[in-house]
Amino acid sequence: MTATMVEATRTAEAAEPVPLHRNRNFNLLWGGSVAAMLGLSTADIAYPLVILAMTGSPLAAGLFATVQLIASVVATLPVGHLMDRYDRRRMLLLSESVRTVAAGSVTVTYFAGDLTSWQLMATAALLGVIQPFAAGRTLMIRQVVAPEQVRDALTREQLRNHGCELAGPPLGGALFAASRALPFLFAAVSSLVSLLSVVFLRLPESVSHATAEGGGDGAAGKPEGGVLLGIKTILRDPVMRATALSLCLVNMAGYPVFLSLVVRMDQNHAASGATGLVVGAMALGGLLGTPLAKPLLKALRPGWVLIVTILVFTMTDFGMTCFANPVADAAFLAVGGAAIPPAVVMVNVLILQAVPDEQRGRTAAALEVFLLVGMPAGTLMASAALQWFSPTATLLGLSLLMTTAALYALSQRALRAAQWPDAAEPVA
């Protein structure tokens, strides 16, 4: 009897999941993500600043972001399909290696005095192409933690995202103020740390492949439905379609706001560190708004969560247009950031949990395309407007475009009437 009890105790202990803080693979994936995102957010504020310093052209500064976004849009669906077929760890090794070389080359050529706009545009294209590979980390996190730990692990992912977005811009601005090459050097070192975190991963063979069946590169591992399955899934469903198109318009109007603020502060001779602090205010708002997500999700239907979020964005955009002051800009960005967490949860529950698991990767990639596709168009229009008009006039145009997004979302009956799925618990 004693031996039986001992054996039962051992079995129970074996079944007990390893705590996340002791899970080696999870900590490597999470820590690598922190390094990669912090390096990216640090360099993102520096790229437009260095292009403005080199060319004096807001159009050229906006072209960097436009090239990067177009490359991401083009690469997202094929990369999502590859994630369902091939070894995700190897693809992460490749993408992080490219990111390290790209940031390192910018640093070296700047110190050598040979940095050109053409090299920066090529760097933008490379960064855009490899950006979708970052999803591989999140997919592997779901595979290296116990099912009951997934929510906690993904919550830590959200905290990581907001934390890096908060710390990166002011850090990038401060480094740029010290030396224009330092943000890119920091990004190169961060990418190297991220690369090493993937090198030291030791995943079981069954986990290292993308598909639940073991994946592979043969026909047997090919997921059914093809690359465009996620696009078709979203367009067929009226709620998903209205959500995706609303978010497309939101990003078309919202993403160029940062460029407009950077140009306005540059024209007003604001310190680069102050510019980073203003841009980082949205991430601070996201951190502060996360606790508010749960009561808001309980109080509102999912469609109205999105509609309220867009209305908040509209009001904050008009606020930044009327009050051309860095403190006011930071406050409005923080308010807009606080509205983001409920919308993120709403999209996750209403779209990603509404499709079968075997389609979720491609549906997530398709949703990412809708989120991304409006950004280069909006950035290009804003860049051209900044070339001919003042940043404040450009912000007014973006505010009117955000109003269009709000009116579109309000006009969609299916979105207004959408209900939370019965099996879904909307928890932030």
Short mmCIF file of N, CA, C and O in Angstrom, two decimals, residues 34-137:
data_model
loop_
_atom_site.label_atom_id
_atom_site.label_comp_id
_atom_site.label_asym_id
_atom_site.label_seq_id
_atom_site.Cartn_x
_atom_site.Cartn_y
_atom_site.Cartn_z
N VAL A 34 11.88 39.84 -25.59
CA VAL A 34 12.15 41.13 -24.94
C VAL A 34 13.32 41.83 -25.64
O VAL A 34 13.25 43.02 -25.98
N ALA A 35 14.40 41.09 -25.88
CA ALA A 35 15.57 41.69 -26.51
C ALA A 35 15.24 42.18 -27.91
O ALA A 35 15.60 43.30 -28.30
N ALA A 36 14.54 41.34 -28.69
CA ALA A 36 14.23 41.70 -30.07
C ALA A 36 13.31 42.92 -30.13
O ALA A 36 13.56 43.86 -30.90
N MET A 37 12.25 42.91 -29.32
CA MET A 37 11.30 44.02 -29.36
C MET A 37 11.90 45.31 -28.84
O MET A 37 11.64 46.40 -29.36
N LEU A 38 12.72 45.22 -27.80
CA LEU A 38 13.34 46.43 -27.27
C LEU A 38 14.30 47.04 -28.29
O LEU A 38 14.34 48.26 -28.48
N GLY A 39 15.05 46.18 -28.99
CA GLY A 39 15.94 46.69 -30.03
C GLY A 39 15.18 47.32 -31.17
O GLY A 39 15.56 48.39 -31.68
N LEU A 40 14.07 46.69 -31.58
CA LEU A 40 13.27 47.24 -32.67
C LEU A 40 12.65 48.57 -32.29
O LEU A 40 12.70 49.54 -33.06
N SER A 41 12.04 48.64 -31.11
CA SER A 41 11.36 49.88 -30.72
C SER A 41 12.36 51.00 -30.46
O SER A 41 12.04 52.19 -30.63
N THR A 42 13.58 50.65 -30.07
CA THR A 42 14.63 51.65 -29.90
C THR A 42 15.06 52.23 -31.24
O THR A 42 15.23 53.44 -31.40
N ALA A 43 15.24 51.35 -32.23
CA ALA A 43 15.68 51.80 -33.55
C ALA A 43 14.58 52.48 -34.34
O ALA A 43 14.85 53.37 -35.15
N ASP A 44 13.32 52.09 -34.08
CA ASP A 44 12.20 52.64 -34.87
C ASP A 44 12.11 54.16 -34.74
O ASP A 44 11.72 54.83 -35.69
N ILE A 45 12.41 54.68 -33.58
CA ILE A 45 12.35 56.13 -33.39
C ILE A 45 13.55 56.80 -34.03
O ILE A 45 13.51 57.98 -34.41
N ALA A 46 14.66 56.04 -34.18
CA ALA A 46 15.89 56.63 -34.70
C ALA A 46 15.91 56.69 -36.22
O ALA A 46 16.51 57.61 -36.79
N TYR A 47 15.26 55.73 -36.89
CA TYR A 47 15.32 55.72 -38.36
C TYR A 47 14.76 57.00 -38.97
O TYR A 47 15.43 57.64 -39.80
N PRO A 48 13.53 57.44 -38.61
CA PRO A 48 13.05 58.70 -39.21
C PRO A 48 13.89 59.90 -38.80
O PRO A 48 14.07 60.84 -39.59
N LEU A 49 14.44 59.88 -37.57
CA LEU A 49 15.26 61.00 -37.14
C LEU A 49 16.55 61.09 -37.94
O LEU A 49 16.98 62.19 -38.35
N VAL A 50 17.20 59.95 -38.21
CA VAL A 50 18.46 60.00 -38.96
C VAL A 50 18.20 60.35 -40.43
O VAL A 50 19.01 61.05 -41.06
N ILE A 51 17.05 59.91 -40.97
CA ILE A 51 16.74 60.27 -42.36
C ILE A 51 16.43 61.75 -42.46
O ILE A 51 16.85 62.42 -43.42
N LEU A 52 15.71 62.29 -41.48
CA LEU A 52 15.46 63.73 -41.47
C LEU A 52 16.77 64.51 -41.37
O LEU A 52 16.95 65.54 -42.03
N ALA A 53 17.69 64.01 -40.56
CA ALA A 53 18.97 64.69 -40.41
C ALA A 53 19.80 64.62 -41.70
O ALA A 53 20.51 65.56 -42.04
N MET A 54 19.69 63.51 -42.43
CA MET A 54 20.46 63.33 -43.65
C MET A 54 19.86 64.08 -44.83
O MET A 54 20.60 64.64 -45.67
N THR A 55 18.53 64.11 -44.93
CA THR A 55 17.88 64.64 -46.13
C THR A 55 17.06 65.89 -45.88
O THR A 55 16.81 66.65 -46.81
N GLY A 56 16.59 66.08 -44.64
CA GLY A 56 15.69 67.19 -44.36
C GLY A 56 14.31 67.02 -44.97
O GLY A 56 13.52 67.96 -44.99
N SER A 57 13.99 65.80 -45.42
CA SER A 57 12.74 65.56 -46.14
C SER A 57 11.80 64.67 -45.32
O SER A 57 12.12 63.50 -45.08
N PRO A 58 10.63 65.18 -44.90
CA PRO A 58 9.64 64.32 -44.25
C PRO A 58 9.16 63.19 -45.16
O PRO A 58 8.84 62.09 -44.69
N LEU A 59 9.11 63.44 -46.47
CA LEU A 59 8.70 62.40 -47.41
C LEU A 59 9.66 61.22 -47.37
O LEU A 59 9.26 60.06 -47.36
N ALA A 60 10.97 61.52 -47.34
CA ALA A 60 11.96 60.45 -47.27
C ALA A 60 11.85 59.68 -45.95
O ALA A 60 11.96 58.45 -45.91
N ALA A 61 11.61 60.41 -44.85
CA ALA A 61 11.45 59.76 -43.55
C ALA A 61 10.24 58.83 -43.54
O ALA A 61 10.29 57.72 -43.01
N GLY A 62 9.14 59.27 -44.16
CA GLY A 62 7.95 58.43 -44.24
C GLY A 62 8.12 57.27 -45.19
O GLY A 62 7.50 56.22 -45.02
N LEU A 63 8.99 57.43 -46.20
CA LEU A 63 9.20 56.37 -47.17
C LEU A 63 9.83 55.14 -46.52
O LEU A 63 9.54 54.01 -46.91
N PHE A 64 10.66 55.35 -45.49
CA PHE A 64 11.26 54.22 -44.78
C PHE A 64 10.17 53.32 -44.19
O PHE A 64 10.16 52.10 -44.40
N ALA A 65 9.25 53.93 -43.46
CA ALA A 65 8.16 53.16 -42.85
C ALA A 65 7.27 52.54 -43.92
O ALA A 65 6.79 51.40 -43.77
N THR A 66 7.06 53.25 -45.03
CA THR A 66 6.21 52.73 -46.10
C THR A 66 6.82 51.47 -46.72
O THR A 66 6.13 50.46 -46.92
N VAL A 67 8.13 51.52 -47.01
CA VAL A 67 8.81 50.35 -47.59
C VAL A 67 8.75 49.18 -46.61
O VAL A 67 8.48 48.03 -47.01
N GLN A 68 8.99 49.45 -45.34
CA GLN A 68 8.97 48.38 -44.35
C GLN A 68 7.58 47.74 -44.25
O GLN A 68 7.46 46.50 -44.20
N LEU A 69 6.55 48.56 -44.26
CA LEU A 69 5.19 48.03 -44.14
C LEU A 69 4.77 47.25 -45.38
O LEU A 69 4.13 46.20 -45.27
N ILE A 70 5.11 47.76 -46.56
CA ILE A 70 4.77 47.05 -47.79
C ILE A 70 5.44 45.67 -47.80
O ILE A 70 4.82 44.66 -48.16
N ALA A 71 6.70 45.63 -47.40
CA ALA A 71 7.41 44.35 -47.35
C ALA A 71 6.74 43.39 -46.38
O ALA A 71 6.63 42.18 -46.64
N SER A 72 6.28 43.90 -45.23
CA SER A 72 5.59 43.06 -44.25
C SER A 72 4.28 42.52 -44.81
O SER A 72 3.95 41.34 -44.63
N VAL A 73 3.52 43.38 -45.50
CA VAL A 73 2.25 42.95 -46.08
C VAL A 73 2.48 41.83 -47.09
O VAL A 73 1.78 40.81 -47.10
N VAL A 74 3.48 42.01 -47.95
CA VAL A 74 3.76 41.02 -48.99
C VAL A 74 4.21 39.69 -48.37
O VAL A 74 3.86 38.61 -48.86
N ALA A 75 4.98 39.76 -47.27
CA ALA A 75 5.57 38.54 -46.71
C ALA A 75 4.66 37.81 -45.74
O ALA A 75 4.87 36.61 -45.49
N THR A 76 3.64 38.46 -45.17
CA THR A 76 2.90 37.89 -44.05
C THR A 76 2.20 36.57 -44.40
O THR A 76 2.34 35.57 -43.68
N LEU A 77 1.43 36.54 -45.48
CA LEU A 77 0.71 35.31 -45.82
C LEU A 77 1.66 34.16 -46.14
O LEU A 77 1.47 33.04 -45.63
N PRO A 78 2.68 34.35 -46.99
CA PRO A 78 3.61 33.23 -47.23
C PRO A 78 4.31 32.76 -45.95
O PRO A 78 4.49 31.56 -45.75
N VAL A 79 4.71 33.70 -45.08
CA VAL A 79 5.37 33.30 -43.84
C VAL A 79 4.40 32.52 -42.95
O VAL A 79 4.78 31.50 -42.34
N GLY A 80 3.15 32.96 -42.86
CA GLY A 80 2.16 32.22 -42.07
C GLY A 80 1.99 30.80 -42.58
O GLY A 80 1.85 29.85 -41.79
N HIS A 81 2.01 30.64 -43.90
CA HIS A 81 1.90 29.30 -44.48
C HIS A 81 3.14 28.47 -44.15
O HIS A 81 3.04 27.28 -43.82
N LEU A 82 4.32 29.09 -44.21
CA LEU A 82 5.56 28.37 -43.89
C LEU A 82 5.57 27.93 -42.43
O LEU A 82 6.09 26.85 -42.10
N MET A 83 4.98 28.74 -41.56
CA MET A 83 4.95 28.40 -40.14
C MET A 83 4.14 27.13 -39.88
O MET A 83 4.29 26.49 -38.84
N ASP A 84 3.23 26.79 -40.80
CA ASP A 84 2.43 25.58 -40.65
C ASP A 84 3.13 24.35 -41.24
O ASP A 84 2.62 23.25 -41.11
N ARG A 85 4.27 24.57 -41.91
CA ARG A 85 4.89 23.46 -42.63
C ARG A 85 6.29 23.10 -42.15
O ARG A 85 6.67 21.94 -42.19
N TYR A 86 7.06 24.08 -41.72
CA TYR A 86 8.48 23.85 -41.49
C TYR A 86 8.88 24.13 -40.05
O TYR A 86 8.09 24.62 -39.24
N ASP A 87 10.13 23.81 -39.74
CA ASP A 87 10.69 23.95 -38.40
C ASP A 87 10.74 25.43 -38.02
O ASP A 87 11.51 26.20 -38.58
N ARG A 88 9.93 25.81 -37.05
CA ARG A 88 9.85 27.22 -36.66
C ARG A 88 11.15 27.72 -36.04
O ARG A 88 11.52 28.88 -36.20
N ARG A 89 11.83 26.85 -35.33
CA ARG A 89 13.09 27.27 -34.70
C ARG A 89 14.11 27.66 -35.77
O ARG A 89 14.79 28.68 -35.65
N ARG A 90 14.20 26.88 -36.82
CA ARG A 90 15.17 27.20 -37.89
C ARG A 90 14.78 28.51 -38.59
O ARG A 90 15.66 29.30 -38.96
N MET A 91 13.50 28.73 -38.77
CA MET A 91 13.08 29.98 -39.42
C MET A 91 13.38 31.19 -38.53
O MET A 91 13.75 32.26 -39.02
N LEU A 92 13.24 31.01 -37.21
CA LEU A 92 13.60 32.10 -36.30
C LEU A 92 15.10 32.36 -36.31
O LEU A 92 15.54 33.51 -36.25
N LEU A 93 15.89 31.28 -36.39
CA LEU A 93 17.33 31.46 -36.49
C LEU A 93 17.69 32.29 -37.72
O LEU A 93 18.53 33.20 -37.66
N LEU A 94 17.05 31.98 -38.84
CA LEU A 94 17.32 32.71 -40.07
C LEU A 94 16.90 34.18 -39.95
O LEU A 94 17.67 35.09 -40.29
N SER A 95 15.68 34.41 -39.46
CA SER A 95 15.17 35.79 -39.39
C SER A 95 15.97 36.64 -38.41
O SER A 95 16.28 37.81 -38.69
N GLU A 96 16.34 36.09 -37.26
CA GLU A 96 17.12 36.86 -36.28
C GLU A 96 18.53 37.12 -36.78
O GLU A 96 19.13 38.16 -36.47
N SER A 97 19.08 36.19 -37.56
CA SER A 97 20.40 36.41 -38.15
C SER A 97 20.35 37.58 -39.13
O SER A 97 21.24 38.45 -39.13
N VAL A 98 19.31 37.62 -39.96
CA VAL A 98 19.16 38.72 -40.92
C VAL A 98 18.98 40.04 -40.19
O VAL A 98 19.57 41.07 -40.56
N ARG A 99 18.18 40.05 -39.13
CA ARG A 99 17.95 41.28 -38.37
C ARG A 99 19.26 41.79 -37.75
O ARG A 99 19.53 43.01 -37.76
N THR A 100 20.06 40.88 -37.21
CA THR A 100 21.33 41.28 -36.60
C THR A 100 22.27 41.89 -37.63
O THR A 100 22.90 42.94 -37.39
N VAL A 101 22.37 41.26 -38.80
CA VAL A 101 23.25 41.76 -39.85
C VAL A 101 22.76 43.12 -40.36
O VAL A 101 23.57 44.03 -40.61
N ALA A 102 21.44 43.27 -40.51
CA ALA A 102 20.89 44.54 -41.02
C ALA A 102 21.21 45.70 -40.09
O ALA A 102 21.70 46.75 -40.52
N ALA A 103 20.93 45.52 -38.79
CA ALA A 103 21.21 46.59 -37.83
C ALA A 103 22.71 46.84 -37.71
O ALA A 103 23.17 47.99 -37.62
N GLY A 104 23.50 45.76 -37.72
CA GLY A 104 24.95 45.91 -37.61
C GLY A 104 25.54 46.65 -38.80
O GLY A 104 26.46 47.46 -38.64
N SER A 105 25.01 46.38 -40.01
CA SER A 105 25.55 47.05 -41.20
C SER A 105 25.27 48.55 -41.18
O SER A 105 26.10 49.35 -41.61
N VAL A 106 24.09 48.94 -40.66
CA VAL A 106 23.78 50.37 -40.54
C VAL A 106 24.77 51.04 -39.58
O VAL A 106 25.27 52.14 -39.84
N THR A 107 25.07 50.37 -38.47
CA THR A 107 26.01 50.92 -37.50
C THR A 107 27.40 51.10 -38.10
O THR A 107 28.03 52.16 -37.96
N VAL A 108 27.88 50.06 -38.78
CA VAL A 108 29.24 50.09 -39.35
C VAL A 108 29.35 51.18 -40.41
O VAL A 108 30.31 51.97 -40.41
N THR A 109 28.38 51.23 -41.32
CA THR A 109 28.48 52.23 -42.39
C THR A 109 28.30 53.65 -41.87
O THR A 109 28.88 54.58 -42.42
N TYR A 110 27.53 53.81 -40.79
CA TYR A 110 27.40 55.16 -40.22
C TYR A 110 28.73 55.62 -39.64
O TYR A 110 29.18 56.75 -39.88
N PHE A 111 29.38 54.73 -38.86
CA PHE A 111 30.67 55.10 -38.28
C PHE A 111 31.71 55.34 -39.36
O PHE A 111 32.61 56.17 -39.19
N ALA A 112 31.58 54.62 -40.50
CA ALA A 112 32.52 54.81 -41.60
C ALA A 112 32.19 56.03 -42.45
O ALA A 112 32.95 56.38 -43.35
N GLY A 113 31.04 56.66 -42.21
CA GLY A 113 30.63 57.82 -42.99
C GLY A 113 30.06 57.47 -44.35
O GLY A 113 30.00 58.35 -45.23
N ASP A 114 29.64 56.22 -44.55
CA ASP A 114 29.15 55.77 -45.86
C ASP A 114 27.66 55.45 -45.87
O ASP A 114 27.16 54.87 -46.84
N LEU A 115 26.94 55.79 -44.81
CA LEU A 115 25.51 55.47 -44.75
C LEU A 115 24.75 56.29 -45.78
O LEU A 115 24.93 57.51 -45.89
N THR A 116 23.89 55.61 -46.55
CA THR A 116 23.11 56.28 -47.59
C THR A 116 21.63 55.98 -47.40
O THR A 116 21.24 55.03 -46.71
N SER A 117 20.81 56.79 -48.06
CA SER A 117 19.36 56.56 -48.01
C SER A 117 19.00 55.24 -48.66
O SER A 117 18.06 54.56 -48.22
N TRP A 118 19.74 54.85 -49.70
CA TRP A 118 19.45 53.57 -50.36
C TRP A 118 19.68 52.40 -49.41
O TRP A 118 18.90 51.43 -49.41
N GLN A 119 20.73 52.46 -48.62
CA GLN A 119 20.96 51.38 -47.66
C GLN A 119 19.86 51.34 -46.62
O GLN A 119 19.40 50.26 -46.22
N LEU A 120 19.41 52.50 -46.17
CA LEU A 120 18.33 52.54 -45.19
C LEU A 120 17.04 51.97 -45.76
O LEU A 120 16.30 51.27 -45.07
N MET A 121 16.75 52.23 -47.04
CA MET A 121 15.54 51.68 -47.65
C MET A 121 15.66 50.16 -47.81
O MET A 121 14.68 49.43 -47.63
N ALA A 122 16.86 49.68 -48.15
CA ALA A 122 17.07 48.24 -48.22
C ALA A 122 16.90 47.60 -46.85
O ALA A 122 16.32 46.50 -46.70
N THR A 123 17.38 48.30 -45.81
CA THR A 123 17.20 47.81 -44.44
C THR A 123 15.72 47.76 -44.08
O THR A 123 15.25 46.80 -43.44
N ALA A 124 14.97 48.78 -44.49
CA ALA A 124 13.53 48.79 -44.24
C ALA A 124 12.85 47.58 -44.87
O ALA A 124 11.99 46.93 -44.26
N ALA A 125 13.24 47.26 -46.12
CA ALA A 125 12.64 46.11 -46.79
C ALA A 125 12.97 44.80 -46.07
O ALA A 125 12.11 43.93 -45.88
N LEU A 126 14.24 44.65 -45.64
CA LEU A 126 14.63 43.44 -44.92
C LEU A 126 13.87 43.30 -43.60
O LEU A 126 13.37 42.22 -43.26
N LEU A 127 13.79 44.40 -42.86
CA LEU A 127 13.08 44.36 -41.57
C LEU A 127 11.61 44.02 -41.78
O LEU A 127 11.00 43.30 -40.98
N GLY A 128 11.02 44.54 -42.86
CA GLY A 128 9.62 44.24 -43.14
C GLY A 128 9.40 42.77 -43.48
O GLY A 128 8.44 42.14 -43.01
N VAL A 129 10.29 42.21 -44.27
CA VAL A 129 10.14 40.80 -44.69
C VAL A 129 10.26 39.85 -43.51
O VAL A 129 9.52 38.86 -43.42
N ILE A 130 11.19 40.13 -42.60
CA ILE A 130 11.40 39.19 -41.49
C ILE A 130 10.47 39.43 -40.31
O ILE A 130 10.38 38.58 -39.41
N GLN A 131 9.75 40.56 -40.29
CA GLN A 131 8.87 40.84 -39.16
C GLN A 131 7.83 39.75 -38.90
O GLN A 131 7.59 39.37 -37.75
N PRO A 132 7.17 39.18 -39.94
CA PRO A 132 6.15 38.15 -39.66
C PRO A 132 6.70 36.90 -39.01
O PRO A 132 5.95 36.14 -38.39
N PHE A 133 8.02 36.66 -39.11
CA PHE A 133 8.59 35.47 -38.48
C PHE A 133 8.50 35.54 -36.96
O PHE A 133 8.63 34.51 -36.29
N ALA A 134 8.32 36.75 -36.41
CA ALA A 134 8.23 36.88 -34.95
C ALA A 134 7.07 36.08 -34.38
O ALA A 134 7.09 35.69 -33.21
N ALA A 135 6.04 35.81 -35.20
CA ALA A 135 4.90 35.01 -34.73
C ALA A 135 5.33 33.61 -34.32
O ALA A 135 4.65 32.94 -33.53
N GLY A 136 6.45 33.15 -34.85
CA GLY A 136 6.93 31.82 -34.49
C GLY A 136 7.19 31.66 -33.01
O GLY A 136 6.99 30.59 -32.44
N ARG A 137 7.63 32.74 -32.36
CA ARG A 137 7.87 32.65 -30.92
C ARG A 137 6.57 32.40 -30.15
O ARG A 137 6.52 31.55 -29.26
#
